[in-house]
Amino acid sequence: MAQKTCGMRAPSERKPERTAYQRAIKRRPSKPKFAAGIAPGPGVAIRGMEVAQTVQSLGNDVRLIAMKTTVVRVYIDPAGFADGTYVTGELTWRRGTAGKFYLPAMNRVRMRPNNDPGLEGQRDDLDLSLNFRLPESAVRTGRIEIALNLLRVPGGDEIPFTPSAPSSHTFEAAPPLRVRAVGLRYDSVKNLPSTITPNSIHFEYLRSYLTRAYPVASVEFSQIVVDGVGLNPPTSTNAFPQNTSLIVNAQLSAMRTSELSNGFDPRIHYYGLVDDEGGDSFMRGSAVYNETTEIFGMVSCGPTGVPNGWVGDTDGSYADWYGAHEIGHTFQRRHPGFPQGRQDADPLEGGFPYPNGQISNGPPRYVGFDIGDPALGLPMRALPGESHHDVMTYASHQWLSRYTYHAILDRLIHEDHALAPLTN
Amino acid sequence: MPNSDTSFVHVVGSVNTSDGTGQFLFVTPSKSVPSQNASGAMPPDAQSDIELIIEDAAGSLLARIPLSILRASDHDSSPDALIDEMVPAQDGMARLKLVHKGSEIAKYEAGSEPIQPPAGLALGMAPPGSANKRPMSLDAEVNPEPGVTYSIQVLTEGERLWQTIALGLEVPDVTLDRNQFPDSETALVRIVRTNGFTESVVAEDTVELKD
């Protein structure tokens, strides 16, 4: 018998101390309840799968760029699930007849059979698709096969589903986008004494948007700030004189010639940014256009500032879509004429296929995809085709339609060869 | 006389096709022809309301070049336009004239050749509140001269290409903002003088960018 000491129990006789942790002991998560009500037979139906980079259709007819961030979106029919069941999954991908890689989903999807938005509703909401981010090794140039491998309740049982044949997708090589962003300083006349310079946020938004939205895997982006030549801000209005963007483009052209003479790559598109001084000094942007040869030049410019909801933009800068529009001109893109009454259609733009400047018509119906940018607080999201408009319009919520995306890609490929620096 | 290593003269100007006014904005020698500069080559029989006339010092015609009109893409029906042309450098060229519908609207006289020896760079103190910006100029007195402009070029350490941070200056005074060149503790800076058709480096020096 253990000797007692001063009324204390011997160690072997002491009851274990109860701590809050022990009181709440649950060393393993509960086994999740299997989704009751799963229909027997062949199992869950898969409504579709699309491989998204910037914009895509269910038929996957938008060209895929090698090494560009890519997400496979899988749409599951919620019929037969108990309402609120979470589903995740795994897909496989492979090249040729090689072995398969297994890839888990980025997310889980909540099945709402009583509130089914349908396939197109699922496409419009990233939370309603099962999303798989392909690794770099999967998006190299060439062909891959993708197949949904399994569905399961997260941490629980597998869910039978109706399998379909693997789908094949080709990733094509694309040149980088080469942009030199030139911020142009000017002396304020309304807020003396101050020099107005575009802040870094505008350069970053522009670079990010071009990387996410343009048909490229990478953007070779350089930037500099210089004094604007002939930039005379307005004194009594809030807009620079109408010809100001021409004067800026003249400076950019001279600067480009100087730098090309010193070895800069002729494939670089120059874009000038002029801060709008909080809305007090707005310069309308433009690219230069040769009416005789019907060719746009390699320089363009635009204003920048905080959008405050302008054309639906509520983030930190409108330099992104505005710059993408003007740079789009330098890739020979023209105005399609939307919104009617606000933008005249370029008579040489006869091919824009979507109503109201949207990025989609139907069928097939296109949905935009924005991979987002965590560094700028921009979430990954789906962009419904009817509420988003092509970047070459003057409409709201601008993104790239398949039409503009493919045209810029073809032009990039052309320029990569046609304007390549001469080598001795 | 054009430099032996300059093949072209880049001419940029503004015109108003409604009231027939215009001016030369930048006239600089170039060693290369950047493609797709929107000017393109006008067809030989092209008609244009705007012409560039090249003369020698005596006023003899060296060339008459029809120019493309360059409009702003997003400014419908504006009469403002640019001309942007790469002109083959010609022996003896001394004067450019911009002609609209037969009337001279602007004239450019080539500036003088540099006669002083190369100078050094003078870097001033940063103004209060702008520790990263330092005024820079030649350490020799420079007065504006008709037809003469300066550009400032920077080559940061580890890079191989000169960036142009200023051009078209009447005097070579510029504020060097070291925050434009992060990651560089030093940079080569050069001042290039041009009379429109020829150019020469009039100063080149290493500048400290660190604290």
XYZ file of C-alpha atoms in Angstrom, chain A residues 180 185 195 197 223-227 229 241-247 249-266 269 284-293 295-299 322 325-326 329-332 335 342-344 394 411 414-415 418-419, chain B residues 10 12-15 23 25-26 28-43 46-48 67-84 86 133 151 153 160-169 173-177 180-181 190 199:
136
model
C 6.358 48.693 -71.474
C 4.111 62.929 -64.673
C 3.339 66.608 -59.308
C 2.264 60.556 -60.964
C 7.663 50.132 -66.311
C 9.081 53.571 -65.844
C 7.832 57.028 -64.970
C 8.958 60.018 -66.984
C 7.987 63.645 -67.261
C 6.050 66.455 -72.593
C -7.793 68.893 -74.030
C -9.114 66.409 -76.567
C -5.831 65.978 -78.444
C -3.785 65.212 -75.331
C -3.608 61.471 -75.933
C -2.130 62.183 -79.365
C 0.582 64.302 -77.753
C 1.417 58.939 -78.032
C 3.857 61.161 -79.902
C 6.181 61.123 -76.895
C 5.783 57.357 -76.540
C 6.607 56.871 -80.210
C 9.749 58.981 -79.924
C 10.727 57.152 -76.749
C 10.121 53.804 -78.412
C 12.308 54.749 -81.370
C 15.065 55.845 -79.015
C 14.922 52.605 -77.059
C 14.657 50.401 -80.129
C 17.786 52.094 -81.413
C 19.418 50.965 -78.178
C 18.321 47.370 -78.620
C 14.853 47.131 -77.100
C 12.655 44.446 -78.617
C 10.491 45.776 -81.477
C 3.882 47.490 -77.028
C -9.280 60.209 -72.733
C -7.074 57.415 -74.064
C -6.295 56.301 -77.567
C -4.033 54.317 -79.831
C -2.726 55.780 -83.086
C -4.420 54.625 -86.255
C -3.187 54.999 -89.808
C -6.208 55.697 -91.964
C -4.332 54.929 -95.177
C -2.835 51.573 -94.264
C -3.088 49.718 -89.233
C -2.888 50.608 -85.563
C 0.540 51.466 -84.199
C 2.454 49.962 -81.291
C 1.823 52.812 -78.862
C -8.824 50.640 -69.863
C -8.790 48.182 -74.384
C -6.174 50.567 -75.757
C -6.196 48.436 -80.495
C -2.459 47.970 -80.904
C -3.265 44.334 -81.643
C -5.531 45.585 -84.426
C -14.703 49.025 -81.814
C -22.046 55.478 -76.911
C -19.605 53.772 -79.220
C -19.652 53.987 -82.981
C -17.431 50.866 -73.864
C -1.852 38.748 -83.893
C 2.153 36.955 -86.176
C 4.088 39.751 -84.469
C 7.187 39.484 -88.162
C 8.670 41.928 -85.671
C 12.243 59.864 -86.938
C 6.796 63.114 -85.211
C 4.443 66.024 -85.453
C 0.888 67.092 -84.787
C -1.537 68.471 -87.332
C 4.037 71.547 -85.463
C 7.151 67.545 -81.887
C 10.169 65.269 -82.074
C 15.546 62.515 -83.797
C 18.001 60.276 -85.607
C 17.394 56.554 -85.462
C 19.556 53.551 -86.169
C 16.656 51.280 -86.985
C 13.153 51.297 -88.337
C 10.728 49.964 -85.771
C 8.149 48.011 -87.655
C 4.466 48.688 -87.359
C 4.932 52.225 -86.167
C 1.619 52.917 -87.830
C 3.129 55.123 -90.492
C 3.742 52.346 -92.931
C 5.038 53.121 -96.364
C 2.656 55.187 -98.404
C 2.069 53.718 -101.837
C -0.577 57.935 -102.835
C -2.213 61.258 -102.408
C -2.116 62.955 -99.068
C 2.549 61.425 -95.048
C -0.038 59.194 -93.503
C -2.505 60.830 -91.187
C -2.638 59.098 -87.833
C -5.857 59.498 -85.902
C -6.675 58.749 -82.302
C -8.557 55.468 -82.118
C -11.134 56.613 -79.601
C -11.725 60.184 -80.702
C -14.241 59.966 -83.470
C -14.211 62.745 -86.044
C -11.565 64.814 -84.286
C -9.503 66.946 -86.694
C -6.383 66.420 -84.574
C -3.880 63.953 -85.910
C -0.262 62.924 -85.804
C 2.335 62.387 -88.433
C 4.917 59.784 -87.511
C 10.813 57.244 -90.419
C 15.006 62.541 -56.471
C 17.688 63.060 -74.242
C 19.452 57.652 -71.025
C 22.403 45.733 -71.160
C 19.882 48.176 -72.625
C 19.818 51.941 -72.227
C 16.442 53.247 -71.087
C 15.297 56.660 -72.260
C 13.981 58.629 -69.316
C 13.667 61.984 -71.016
C 13.759 63.318 -74.541
C 13.051 66.464 -76.437
C 14.621 68.601 -73.707
C 18.175 69.197 -66.959
C 16.291 66.289 -65.472
C 15.372 64.925 -62.095
C 16.813 61.479 -61.573
C 14.405 59.410 -59.488
C 12.681 54.123 -60.987
C 15.670 51.808 -60.771
C 24.378 59.677 -70.496
C 23.363 62.911 -82.324
